[in-house]
PDB file of C-alpha atoms and ligand atoms in Angstrom:
ATOM      1  CA  MET V   1     156.599  55.616  37.001  1.00 38.00           C
ATOM      2  CA  ARG V   2     159.010  53.859  39.299  1.00 43.00           C
ATOM      3  CA  ARG V   3     161.389  56.802  39.041  1.00 42.00           C
ATOM      4  CA  SER V   4     158.754  59.360  39.999  1.00 41.00           C
ATOM      5  CA  ILE V   5     157.799  57.369  43.071  1.00 40.00           C
ATOM      6  CA  PHE V   6     161.445  57.236  44.054  1.00 40.00           C
ATOM      7  CA  LEU V   7     161.727  60.990  43.585  1.00 42.00           C
ATOM      8  CA  LEU V   8     158.672  61.608  45.701  1.00 41.00           C
ATOM      9  CA  VAL V   9     160.090  59.488  48.486  1.00 40.00           C
ATOM     10  CA  ALA V  10     163.406  61.290  48.241  1.00 39.00           C
ATOM     11  CA  ILE V  11     161.741  64.699  48.378  1.00 39.00           C
ATOM     12  CA  ALA V  12     159.522  63.660  51.269  1.00 39.00           C
ATOM     13  CA  GLY V  13     162.666  62.636  53.099  1.00 37.00           C
ATOM     14  CA  LEU V  14     164.240  66.011  52.431  1.00 39.00           C
ATOM     15  CA  LEU V  15     161.207  67.932  53.582  1.00 39.00           C
ATOM     16  CA  THR V  16     160.783  66.073  56.828  1.00 39.00           C
ATOM     17  CA  GLY V  17     164.497  65.537  57.418  1.00 39.00           C
ATOM     18  CA  ALA V  18     163.675  61.890  58.065  1.00 43.00           C
ATOM     19  CA  ALA V  19     166.557  59.461  58.181  1.00 47.00           C
ATOM     20  CA  ALA V  20     166.579  56.521  55.792  1.00 46.00           C
ATOM     21  CA  PRO V  21     164.378  53.794  57.219  1.00 49.00           C
ATOM     22  CA  LYS V  22     166.433  51.294  59.178  1.00 64.00           C
ATOM     23  CA  VAL V  23     166.425  47.787  57.777  1.00 67.00           C
ATOM     24  CA  LYS V  24     164.913  45.439  60.287  1.00 80.00           C
ATOM     25  CA  LEU V  25     167.365  42.690  61.176  1.00 84.00           C
ATOM     26  CA  VAL V  26     166.407  39.159  62.025  1.00 89.00           C
ATOM     27  CA  GLU V  27     168.321  37.204  64.665  1.00 88.00           C
ATOM     28  CA  PRO V  28     171.588  35.907  63.088  1.00 89.00           C
ATOM     29  CA  SER V  29     171.418  32.233  62.269  1.00 94.00           C
ATOM     30  CA  TYR V  30     174.727  30.352  62.216  1.00 97.00           C
ATOM     31  CA  THR V  31     176.505  27.464  63.872  1.00 98.00           C
ATOM     32  CA  LEU V  32     179.953  28.121  65.267  1.00 98.00           C
ATOM     33  CA  ILE V  33     182.428  25.258  65.557  1.00 98.00           C
ATOM     34  CA  PRO V  34     184.955  27.042  67.759  1.00 98.00           C
ATOM     35  CA  GLY V  35     188.659  26.801  67.073  1.00 97.00           C
ATOM     36  CA  SER V  36     191.263  27.060  69.826  1.00 95.00           C
ATOM     37  CA  VAL V  37     194.729  28.379  70.505  1.00 96.00           C
ATOM     38  CA  PRO V  38     196.476  25.598  72.446  1.00 93.00           C
ATOM     39  CA  LEU V  39     199.789  26.375  74.117  1.00 93.00           C
ATOM     40  CA  ASP V  40     201.557  23.273  72.804  1.00 87.00           C
ATOM     41  CA  LYS V  41     200.551  23.135  69.119  1.00 87.00           C
ATOM     42  CA  GLY V  42     199.252  25.264  66.283  1.00 89.00           C
ATOM     43  CA  PRO V  43     195.820  26.880  66.552  1.00 95.00           C
ATOM     44  CA  ASP V  44     192.589  26.039  64.745  1.00 97.00           C
ATOM     45  CA  GLY V  45     190.565  28.985  63.491  1.00 98.00           C
ATOM     46  CA  ASN V  46     186.825  29.241  64.091  1.00 98.00           C
ATOM     47  CA  SER V  47     184.547  27.570  61.540  1.00 98.00           C
ATOM     48  CA  ILE V  48     181.071  28.922  60.891  1.00 98.00           C
ATOM     49  CA  PHE V  49     178.210  27.140  59.146  1.00 98.00           C
ATOM     50  CA  LEU V  50     175.495  29.022  57.264  1.00 98.00           C
ATOM     51  CA  ASP V  51     172.478  27.426  55.620  1.00 98.00           C
ATOM     52  CA  ALA V  52     172.039  27.900  51.893  1.00 98.00           C
ATOM     53  CA  PRO V  53     169.563  26.653  49.282  1.00 98.00           C
ATOM     54  CA  GLN V  54     172.112  24.193  47.868  1.00 98.00           C
ATOM     55  CA  GLY V  55     173.388  22.890  51.208  1.00 98.00           C
ATOM     56  CA  LEU V  56     175.742  24.221  53.863  1.00 98.00           C
ATOM     57  CA  ILE V  57     178.359  26.927  53.558  1.00 98.00           C
ATOM     58  CA  VAL V  58     181.322  26.553  55.898  1.00 98.00           C
ATOM     59  CA  VAL V  59     183.592  29.507  56.542  1.00 98.00           C
ATOM     60  CA  ASP V  60     187.149  28.254  57.288  1.00 98.00           C
ATOM     61  CA  THR V  61     188.097  24.648  57.901  1.00 98.00           C
ATOM     62  CA  GLY V  62     190.718  24.608  60.683  1.00 98.00           C
ATOM     63  CA  ARG V  63     194.109  22.937  60.832  1.00 97.00           C
ATOM     64  CA  HIS V  64     193.929  19.695  62.786  1.00 97.00           C
ATOM     65  CA  PRO V  65     192.128  16.517  61.674  1.00 97.00           C
ATOM     66  CA  GLU V  66     189.963  16.577  64.828  1.00 97.00           C
ATOM     67  CA  HIS V  67     188.562  19.954  63.764  1.00 98.00           C
ATOM     68  CA  ALA V  68     187.753  18.692  60.248  1.00 98.00           C
ATOM     69  CA  GLU V  69     186.008  15.690  61.812  1.00 98.00           C
ATOM     70  CA  LEU V  70     183.764  18.028  63.813  1.00 98.00           C
ATOM     71  CA  LEU V  71     182.827  19.864  60.625  1.00 98.00           C
ATOM     72  CA  LEU V  72     181.985  16.636  58.793  1.00 98.00           C
ATOM     73  CA  ALA V  73     180.013  15.353  61.789  1.00 98.00           C
ATOM     74  CA  TYR V  74     177.944  18.539  61.855  1.00 98.00           C
ATOM     75  CA  ALA V  75     177.066  18.246  58.140  1.00 98.00           C
ATOM     76  CA  LYS V  76     176.159  14.596  58.643  1.00 98.00           C
ATOM     77  CA  GLN V  77     173.951  15.420  61.600  1.00 98.00           C
ATOM     78  CA  ARG V  78     172.187  18.096  59.551  1.00 98.00           C
ATOM     79  CA  GLY V  79     171.750  15.683  56.626  1.00 98.00           C
ATOM     80  CA  LYS V  80     172.919  18.387  54.201  1.00 98.00           C
ATOM     81  CA  PRO V  81     175.959  18.445  51.933  1.00 98.00           C
ATOM     82  CA  ILE V  82     178.685  21.042  52.356  1.00 98.00           C
ATOM     83  CA  ALA V  83     178.126  22.927  49.113  1.00 98.00           C
ATOM     84  CA  ALA V  84     180.712  25.681  49.576  1.00 98.00           C
ATOM     85  CA  ILE V  85     183.790  26.555  51.573  1.00 98.00           C
ATOM     86  CA  VAL V  86     184.726  30.184  52.135  1.00 98.00           C
ATOM     87  CA  ASN V  87     188.285  30.856  53.298  1.00 98.00           C
ATOM     88  CA  THR V  88     188.804  34.176  55.032  1.00 98.00           C
ATOM     89  CA  HIS V  89     192.558  33.894  54.362  1.00 98.00           C
ATOM     90  CA  TRP V  90     195.150  31.283  53.470  1.00 97.00           C
ATOM     91  CA  HIS V  91     196.750  30.721  56.923  1.00 96.00           C
ATOM     92  CA  LEU V  92     196.856  26.969  57.451  1.00 96.00           C
ATOM     93  CA  ASP V  93     194.790  27.087  60.652  1.00 97.00           C
ATOM     94  CA  HIS V  94     191.875  28.146  58.396  1.00 98.00           C
ATOM     95  CA  THR V  95     192.462  26.140  55.203  1.00 98.00           C
ATOM     96  CA  THR V  96     194.073  22.776  56.001  1.00 97.00           C
ATOM     97  CA  GLY V  97     190.651  21.143  56.432  1.00 98.00           C
ATOM     98  CA  ASN V  98     189.563  22.135  52.891  1.00 98.00           C
ATOM     99  CA  TYR V  99     190.996  18.874  51.609  1.00 98.00           C
ATOM    100  CA  ASP V 100     189.168  16.755  54.222  1.00 98.00           C
ATOM    101  CA  ILE V 101     185.881  18.478  53.400  1.00 98.00           C
ATOM    102  CA  ARG V 102     186.313  18.087  49.660  1.00 98.00           C
ATOM    103  CA  ALA V 103     187.246  14.429  50.043  1.00 98.00           C
ATOM    104  CA  ALA V 104     183.747  13.945  51.479  1.00 98.00           C
ATOM    105  CA  TYR V 105     182.007  16.591  49.323  1.00 98.00           C
ATOM    106  CA  PRO V 106     183.937  16.820  46.039  1.00 98.00           C
ATOM    107  CA  LYS V 107     181.447  19.287  44.582  1.00 97.00           C
ATOM    108  CA  ALA V 108     182.091  21.878  47.301  1.00 98.00           C
ATOM    109  CA  GLN V 109     183.401  25.066  45.696  1.00 98.00           C
ATOM    110  CA  VAL V 110     186.120  27.036  47.491  1.00 98.00           C
ATOM    111  CA  TYR V 111     185.732  30.825  47.594  1.00 98.00           C
ATOM    112  CA  ALA V 112     188.862  32.760  48.543  1.00 98.00           C
ATOM    113  CA  THR V 113     191.224  35.417  47.265  1.00 98.00           C
ATOM    114  CA  ASN V 114     194.331  34.479  45.283  1.00 97.00           C
ATOM    115  CA  ALA V 115     196.663  35.704  48.046  1.00 96.00           C
ATOM    116  CA  ILE V 116     197.883  32.139  48.556  1.00 96.00           C
ATOM    117  CA  ASP V 117     199.829  32.371  45.276  1.00 95.00           C
ATOM    118  CA  GLY V 118     202.258  34.876  46.779  1.00 93.00           C
ATOM    119  CA  ALA V 119     202.346  32.995  50.094  1.00 94.00           C
ATOM    120  CA  LEU V 120     203.368  29.732  48.396  1.00 93.00           C
ATOM    121  CA  LYS V 121     206.464  31.472  47.060  1.00 92.00           C
ATOM    122  CA  ASP V 122     207.323  33.208  50.303  1.00 90.00           C
ATOM    123  CA  PHE V 123     205.987  32.454  53.787  1.00 91.00           C
ATOM    124  CA  LEU V 124     204.736  28.935  53.059  1.00 93.00           C
ATOM    125  CA  GLN V 125     207.894  28.036  51.144  1.00 92.00           C
ATOM    126  CA  ARG V 126     209.957  28.935  54.217  1.00 93.00           C
ATOM    127  CA  GLY V 127     207.520  26.976  56.374  1.00 91.00           C
ATOM    128  CA  ARG V 128     207.980  23.953  54.160  1.00 92.00           C
ATOM    129  CA  GLU V 129     211.774  24.156  54.508  1.00 94.00           C
ATOM    130  CA  ARG V 130     211.421  24.328  58.312  1.00 93.00           C
ATOM    131  CA  ALA V 131     209.035  21.357  58.248  1.00 93.00           C
ATOM    132  CA  ASP V 132     211.510  19.293  56.209  1.00 94.00           C
ATOM    133  CA  LYS V 133     214.256  19.958  58.757  1.00 95.00           C
ATOM    134  CA  LEU V 134     212.033  19.016  61.706  1.00 95.00           C
ATOM    135  CA  LEU V 135     210.769  15.877  59.965  1.00 95.00           C
ATOM    136  CA  ALA V 136     214.348  14.776  59.319  1.00 95.00           C
ATOM    137  CA  ASP V 137     215.248  15.334  62.974  1.00 96.00           C
ATOM    138  CA  PRO V 138     214.831  12.144  65.056  1.00 95.00           C
ATOM    139  CA  LYS V 139     214.247  14.296  68.173  1.00 95.00           C
ATOM    140  CA  THR V 140     210.984  15.741  66.807  1.00 94.00           C
ATOM    141  CA  PRO V 141     208.079  14.153  68.725  1.00 93.00           C
ATOM    142  CA  ALA V 142     205.714  11.882  66.790  1.00 93.00           C
ATOM    143  CA  ASP V 143     202.623  14.088  67.224  1.00 90.00           C
ATOM    144  CA  ILE V 144     204.483  17.139  65.872  1.00 91.00           C
ATOM    145  CA  LYS V 145     205.675  15.023  62.942  1.00 93.00           C
ATOM    146  CA  ALA V 146     202.080  14.047  62.197  1.00 93.00           C
ATOM    147  CA  GLN V 147     201.058  17.740  62.151  1.00 92.00           C
ATOM    148  CA  LEU V 148     203.971  18.634  59.891  1.00 94.00           C
ATOM    149  CA  THR V 149     203.241  15.785  57.497  1.00 95.00           C
ATOM    150  CA  ARG V 150     199.624  16.901  57.213  1.00 95.00           C
ATOM    151  CA  ALA V 151     200.687  20.499  56.463  1.00 94.00           C
ATOM    152  CA  ARG V 152     203.409  19.422  54.024  1.00 94.00           C
ATOM    153  CA  TYR V 153     200.963  17.374  51.989  1.00 95.00           C
ATOM    154  CA  ARG V 154     198.889  20.502  51.452  1.00 95.00           C
ATOM    155  CA  LEU V 155     201.944  22.512  50.399  1.00 94.00           C
ATOM    156  CA  ASP V 156     203.003  19.779  47.960  1.00 94.00           C
ATOM    157  CA  HIS V 157     199.466  19.818  46.521  1.00 95.00           C
ATOM    158  CA  PRO V 158     198.600  23.524  46.586  1.00 95.00           C
ATOM    159  CA  GLU V 159     195.323  22.853  44.730  1.00 96.00           C
ATOM    160  CA  THR V 160     194.093  21.543  48.113  1.00 96.00           C
ATOM    161  CA  LEU V 161     194.437  25.102  49.464  1.00 96.00           C
ATOM    162  CA  LYS V 162     193.594  27.281  46.467  1.00 97.00           C
ATOM    163  CA  PRO V 163     190.177  28.701  45.596  1.00 98.00           C
ATOM    164  CA  THR V 164     188.101  27.086  42.855  1.00 98.00           C
ATOM    165  CA  VAL V 165     186.269  30.418  42.646  1.00 98.00           C
ATOM    166  CA  PRO V 166     188.795  33.219  43.193  1.00 98.00           C
ATOM    167  CA  VAL V 167     187.296  36.376  44.662  1.00 98.00           C
ATOM    168  CA  THR V 168     189.108  39.471  43.436  1.00 97.00           C
ATOM    169  CA  LYS V 169     186.912  42.328  44.622  1.00 97.00           C
ATOM    170  CA  SER V 170     184.154  43.131  47.081  1.00 98.00           C
ATOM    171  CA  ALA V 171     180.763  42.180  45.679  1.00 97.00           C
ATOM    172  CA  ARG V 172     177.342  40.791  46.445  1.00 97.00           C
ATOM    173  CA  MET V 173     177.664  37.145  45.486  1.00 97.00           C
ATOM    174  CA  LYS V 174     175.484  34.079  45.452  1.00 97.00           C
ATOM    175  CA  ILE V 175     177.274  31.258  47.240  1.00 98.00           C
ATOM    176  CA  ALA V 176     175.532  27.873  47.212  1.00 98.00           C
ATOM    177  CA  GLY V 177     172.455  29.825  46.138  1.00 98.00           C
ATOM    178  CA  ARG V 178     172.581  32.258  49.066  1.00 97.00           C
ATOM    179  CA  LYS V 179     173.161  36.001  48.636  1.00 97.00           C
ATOM    180  CA  LEU V 180     176.049  37.298  50.736  1.00 98.00           C
ATOM    181  CA  GLU V 181     178.134  40.461  50.833  1.00 98.00           C
ATOM    182  CA  VAL V 182     181.697  39.370  50.215  1.00 98.00           C
ATOM    183  CA  HIS V 183     184.372  41.897  51.139  1.00 98.00           C
ATOM    184  CA  VAL V 184     187.990  41.795  50.049  1.00 98.00           C
ATOM    185  CA  ALA V 185     190.426  43.571  52.367  1.00 98.00           C
ATOM    186  CA  PRO V 186     193.730  44.093  50.558  1.00 97.00           C
ATOM    187  CA  PHE V 187     197.004  43.961  52.508  1.00 97.00           C
ATOM    188  CA  ALA V 188     195.617  43.250  55.961  1.00 97.00           C
ATOM    189  CA  ALA V 189     196.358  40.026  57.929  1.00 97.00           C
ATOM    190  CA  THR V 190     197.434  38.614  54.545  1.00 97.00           C
ATOM    191  CA  GLU V 191     197.876  40.024  51.046  1.00 96.00           C
ATOM    192  CA  ALA V 192     194.101  39.853  50.587  1.00 97.00           C
ATOM    193  CA  ASP V 193     191.686  38.829  53.329  1.00 98.00           C
ATOM    194  CA  LEU V 194     188.054  38.055  52.723  1.00 98.00           C
ATOM    195  CA  TRP V 195     185.207  38.725  55.104  1.00 98.00           C
ATOM    196  CA  LEU V 196     181.445  38.267  54.920  1.00 98.00           C
ATOM    197  CA  TYR V 197     178.493  40.354  55.890  1.00 98.00           C
ATOM    198  CA  VAL V 198     175.035  38.795  56.046  1.00 96.00           C
ATOM    199  CA  PRO V 199     172.877  41.892  55.510  1.00 90.00           C
ATOM    200  CA  ASN V 200     169.450  40.969  56.854  1.00 91.00           C
ATOM    201  CA  GLU V 201     170.964  39.314  59.935  1.00 96.00           C
ATOM    202  CA  GLY V 202     173.538  41.962  60.855  1.00 96.00           C
ATOM    203  CA  LEU V 203     176.182  39.252  60.998  1.00 98.00           C
ATOM    204  CA  ALA V 204     179.845  39.854  60.135  1.00 98.00           C
ATOM    205  CA  ILE V 205     182.314  36.952  59.795  1.00 98.00           C
ATOM    206  CA  VAL V 206     185.739  38.540  59.649  1.00 98.00           C
ATOM    207  CA  GLY V 207     188.431  35.858  59.962  1.00 98.00           C
ATOM    208  CA  ASP V 208     191.710  36.988  61.501  1.00 98.00           C
ATOM    209  CA  LEU V 209     190.962  40.685  61.013  1.00 98.00           C
ATOM    210  CA  VAL V 210     189.931  40.112  64.627  1.00 98.00           C
ATOM    211  CA  VAL V 211     191.689  37.605  66.898  1.00 98.00           C
ATOM    212  CA  ASP V 212     190.600  37.967  70.481  1.00 97.00           C
ATOM    213  CA  ILE V 213     193.835  37.488  72.449  1.00 98.00           C
ATOM    214  CA  VAL V 214     196.413  39.022  70.100  1.00 98.00           C
ATOM    215  CA  PRO V 215     196.409  39.932  66.393  1.00 98.00           C
ATOM    216  CA  PHE V 216     198.325  37.252  64.467  1.00 97.00           C
ATOM    217  CA  MET V 217     200.581  39.592  62.511  1.00 97.00           C
ATOM    218  CA  ASP V 218     202.950  37.082  60.860  1.00 95.00           C
ATOM    219  CA  THR V 219     202.029  38.225  57.329  1.00 95.00           C
ATOM    220  CA  ALA V 220     200.425  41.545  58.242  1.00 96.00           C
ATOM    221  CA  CYS V 221     200.376  44.961  56.653  1.00 97.00           C
ATOM    222  CA  ALA V 222     199.412  47.098  59.642  1.00 96.00           C
ATOM    223  CA  ASP V 223     198.008  50.044  57.647  1.00 96.00           C
ATOM    224  CA  GLY V 224     195.839  47.887  55.384  1.00 97.00           C
ATOM    225  CA  TRP V 225     194.619  46.012  58.444  1.00 98.00           C
ATOM    226  CA  LYS V 226     193.608  49.267  60.156  1.00 98.00           C
ATOM    227  CA  LYS V 227     191.664  50.275  57.041  1.00 98.00           C
ATOM    228  CA  ALA V 228     189.893  46.922  56.924  1.00 98.00           C
ATOM    229  CA  LEU V 229     188.734  47.392  60.531  1.00 98.00           C
ATOM    230  CA  VAL V 230     187.318  50.808  59.590  1.00 98.00           C
ATOM    231  CA  GLU V 231     185.329  49.106  56.803  1.00 98.00           C
ATOM    232  CA  VAL V 232     184.063  46.422  59.160  1.00 98.00           C
ATOM    233  CA  ALA V 233     182.972  49.145  61.589  1.00 98.00           C
ATOM    234  CA  ALA V 234     181.097  50.884  58.766  1.00 97.00           C
ATOM    235  CA  THR V 235     178.754  47.908  58.269  1.00 97.00           C
ATOM    236  CA  PRO V 236     175.752  47.903  60.604  1.00 96.00           C
ATOM    237  CA  PHE V 237     176.581  44.515  62.129  1.00 97.00           C
ATOM    238  CA  THR V 238     175.289  43.510  65.529  1.00 96.00           C
ATOM    239  CA  THR V 239     177.188  40.206  65.835  1.00 98.00           C
ATOM    240  CA  LEU V 240     180.777  39.698  64.709  1.00 98.00           C
ATOM    241  CA  ILE V 241     182.561  36.354  64.615  1.00 98.00           C
ATOM    242  CA  PRO V 242     186.349  36.678  64.848  1.00 98.00           C
ATOM    243  CA  GLY V 243     188.892  34.239  63.404  1.00 98.00           C
ATOM    244  CA  HIS V 244     189.686  33.061  66.933  1.00 98.00           C
ATOM    245  CA  GLY V 245     187.622  33.646  70.057  1.00 98.00           C
ATOM    246  CA  ALA V 246     183.975  34.123  70.963  1.00 98.00           C
ATOM    247  CA  PRO V 247     181.475  36.185  68.940  1.00 98.00           C
ATOM    248  CA  MET V 248     181.507  39.895  69.774  1.00 98.00           C
ATOM    249  CA  ASN V 249     178.867  42.589  69.860  1.00 98.00           C
ATOM    250  CA  ARG V 250     179.569  46.005  68.370  1.00 97.00           C
ATOM    251  CA  ALA V 251     180.898  47.541  71.601  1.00 98.00           C
ATOM    252  CA  GLN V 252     183.308  44.643  72.118  1.00 98.00           C
ATOM    253  CA  PHE V 253     184.549  44.920  68.532  1.00 98.00           C
ATOM    254  CA  LEU V 254     185.121  48.661  68.916  1.00 98.00           C
ATOM    255  CA  GLN V 255     187.089  48.010  72.098  1.00 98.00           C
ATOM    256  CA  TRP V 256     189.236  45.467  70.240  1.00 98.00           C
ATOM    257  CA  LYS V 257     189.719  47.858  67.315  1.00 98.00           C
ATOM    258  CA  THR V 258     190.911  50.604  69.674  1.00 98.00           C
ATOM    259  CA  ALA V 259     193.350  48.159  71.265  1.00 98.00           C
ATOM    260  CA  PHE V 260     194.654  47.202  67.796  1.00 98.00           C
ATOM    261  CA  ASP V 261     195.078  50.813  66.654  1.00 98.00           C
ATOM    262  CA  ASN V 262     196.858  51.690  69.905  1.00 98.00           C
ATOM    263  CA  PHE V 263     199.172  48.676  69.588  1.00 98.00           C
ATOM    264  CA  VAL V 264     200.203  49.594  66.038  1.00 98.00           C
ATOM    265  CA  ASP V 265     200.692  53.253  66.995  1.00 98.00           C
ATOM    266  CA  CYS V 266     202.733  52.316  70.078  1.00 98.00           C
ATOM    267  CA  GLY V 267     204.798  49.920  67.964  1.00 97.00           C
ATOM    268  CA  ARG V 268     205.732  52.781  65.697  1.00 94.00           C
ATOM    269  CA  SER V 269     206.479  55.219  68.497  1.00 96.00           C
ATOM    270  CA  THR V 270     209.663  55.482  70.548  1.00 96.00           C
ATOM    271  CA  ARG V 271     207.985  54.076  73.655  1.00 97.00           C
ATOM    272  CA  VAL V 272     209.689  51.072  75.178  1.00 97.00           C
ATOM    273  CA  LYS V 273     208.515  47.695  73.962  1.00 97.00           C
ATOM    274  CA  GLU V 274     207.290  46.499  77.351  1.00 97.00           C
ATOM    275  CA  GLU V 275     204.989  49.506  77.534  1.00 98.00           C
ATOM    276  CA  CYS V 276     203.372  48.634  74.192  1.00 98.00           C
ATOM    277  CA  VAL V 277     202.839  45.025  75.276  1.00 98.00           C
ATOM    278  CA  ALA V 278     201.405  46.113  78.628  1.00 98.00           C
ATOM    279  CA  ALA V 279     199.119  48.599  76.850  1.00 98.00           C
ATOM    280  CA  TRP V 280     197.828  45.846  74.536  1.00 98.00           C
ATOM    281  CA  LYS V 281     197.140  43.583  77.488  1.00 98.00           C
ATOM    282  CA  ARG V 282     195.319  46.382  79.273  1.00 98.00           C
ATOM    283  CA  ASP V 283     193.281  47.543  76.249  1.00 98.00           C
ATOM    284  CA  ALA V 284     192.362  43.971  75.263  1.00 98.00           C
ATOM    285  CA  ALA V 285     192.026  42.634  78.835  1.00 98.00           C
ATOM    286  CA  LEU V 286     188.392  41.720  78.166  1.00 97.00           C
ATOM    287  CA  PHE V 287     189.545  39.145  75.595  1.00 98.00           C
ATOM    288  CA  ILE V 288     192.614  37.634  77.285  1.00 98.00           C
ATOM    289  CA  ASP V 289     192.139  34.709  79.676  1.00 97.00           C
ATOM    290  CA  ALA V 290     194.672  33.917  82.409  1.00 97.00           C
ATOM    291  CA  GLU V 291     195.824  30.748  80.642  1.00 97.00           C
ATOM    292  CA  HIS V 292     196.998  32.751  77.618  1.00 97.00           C
ATOM    293  CA  SER V 293     198.579  35.677  79.488  1.00 98.00           C
ATOM    294  CA  ASP V 294     202.210  34.613  78.926  1.00 98.00           C
ATOM    295  CA  TYR V 295     201.455  33.499  75.381  1.00 97.00           C
ATOM    296  CA  VAL V 296     200.069  36.971  74.634  1.00 98.00           C
ATOM    297  CA  THR V 297     203.133  38.701  76.120  1.00 98.00           C
ATOM    298  CA  GLU V 298     205.412  36.555  73.988  1.00 98.00           C
ATOM    299  CA  ALA V 299     203.373  36.931  70.796  1.00 98.00           C
ATOM    300  CA  ALA V 300     202.893  40.697  71.135  1.00 98.00           C
ATOM    301  CA  THR V 301     206.638  41.141  71.747  1.00 98.00           C
ATOM    302  CA  TYR V 302     207.390  38.982  68.703  1.00 97.00           C
ATOM    303  CA  TYR V 303     205.084  41.007  66.446  1.00 97.00           C
ATOM    304  CA  LEU V 304     206.614  44.259  67.674  1.00 97.00           C
ATOM    305  CA  ASP V 305     210.073  42.952  66.772  1.00 96.00           C
ATOM    306  CA  THR V 306     209.244  41.299  63.478  1.00 95.00           C
ATOM    307  CA  ARG V 307     206.527  43.552  62.036  1.00 95.00           C
ATOM    308  CA  LEU V 308     206.136  46.919  63.731  1.00 96.00           C
ATOM    309  CA  ARG V 309     209.761  47.619  64.605  1.00 96.00           C
ATOM    310  CA  SER V 310     211.590  45.789  61.835  1.00 93.00           C
ATOM    311  CA  SER V 311     213.376  47.589  58.997  1.00 92.00           C
ATOM    312  CA  PRO V 312     211.191  49.861  56.830  1.00 90.00           C
ATOM    313  CA  GLU V 313     211.437  47.320  53.960  1.00 91.00           C
ATOM    314  CA  GLU V 314     210.394  44.445  56.219  1.00 91.00           C
ATOM    315  CA  GLN V 315     207.488  46.494  57.639  1.00 89.00           C
ATOM    316  CA  GLN V 316     206.245  47.156  54.100  1.00 90.00           C
ATOM    317  CA  LYS V 317     206.917  43.631  52.850  1.00 91.00           C
ATOM    318  CA  TYR V 318     203.297  42.526  53.097  1.00 94.00           C
ATOM    319  CA  CYS V 319     201.878  45.856  51.909  1.00 94.00           C
ATOM    320  CA  LYS V 320     202.433  44.926  48.262  1.00 90.00           C
ATOM    321  CA  ALA V 321     201.824  41.911  46.038  1.00 88.00           C
ATOM    322  CA  LEU V 322     204.281  39.047  46.610  1.00 82.00           C
ATOM    323  CA  ASN V 323     203.394  37.493  43.255  1.00 74.00           C
ATOM    324  CA  PRO V 324     202.767  40.507  40.999  1.00 67.00           C
TER     325      PRO V 324
HETATM  326 ZN1  LIG H 401     194.052  32.114  62.411  1.00 76.28          ZN
END
């Protein structure tokens, strides 16, 4: 019976040429605890709270203790436990606070990909060696030492960063009792990024697949990243929350995506480096404040050198599994 009704609807659609009915979206409901990109220390990523039947879901937990305190204060104010953490990727400006949250809410499950396993053997291992050197150096200022000590503790106890529920493929999942579309983007900003789409609200939470001022390409595979942005664009979102920066509407995201594609293409062309950096700053001007102008020039130049114009092996380094 059900099938025949479906058929009738399908045929009616064919006859009239009617498009599939559009799903009506309700206003997205979330609380953003904004991160920041200070000029004198490491950034904090954005954190986003969603309500769920079993408590609160928090997407990304920042780097610095002050950020974690804001997250805990919000949960306290709401009088709800943090039931789940979702990490969009393993970069420490999005995961360091996991430990602080789970100290207060030990039952909170952590949803993330397993990309951290490769990172612990590669990028994070090198970071740890650098941290050791700086910590041994009496000239390192006390506040930097405190940051390094906090990060090193996490690296010495990788279970504080790893998922308790590894996500290996895109799927509709129930997290803390709430249905969400969980997308895995392989070989993008990291070996496997994760992003969320909240269907009935038209809300996309995409981590560092979008960073307003400049894409953080330290562990990037440019081609996988481009593909991930195509997939994001294919969802009918109306509000997108980037890993860093203010929420975007669809037009703003598409502008950013064009800037990203142009930057990668310029990086791979024979055009002079300064031209590629200037083109990024022009294409993404909407997202770059005056305070970060020099920072953006420096970062974009660095990513051209280290990712887009490095040796072919180095360019492809993050386009395959580091821990196969
Ligand atoms: Zn980040």
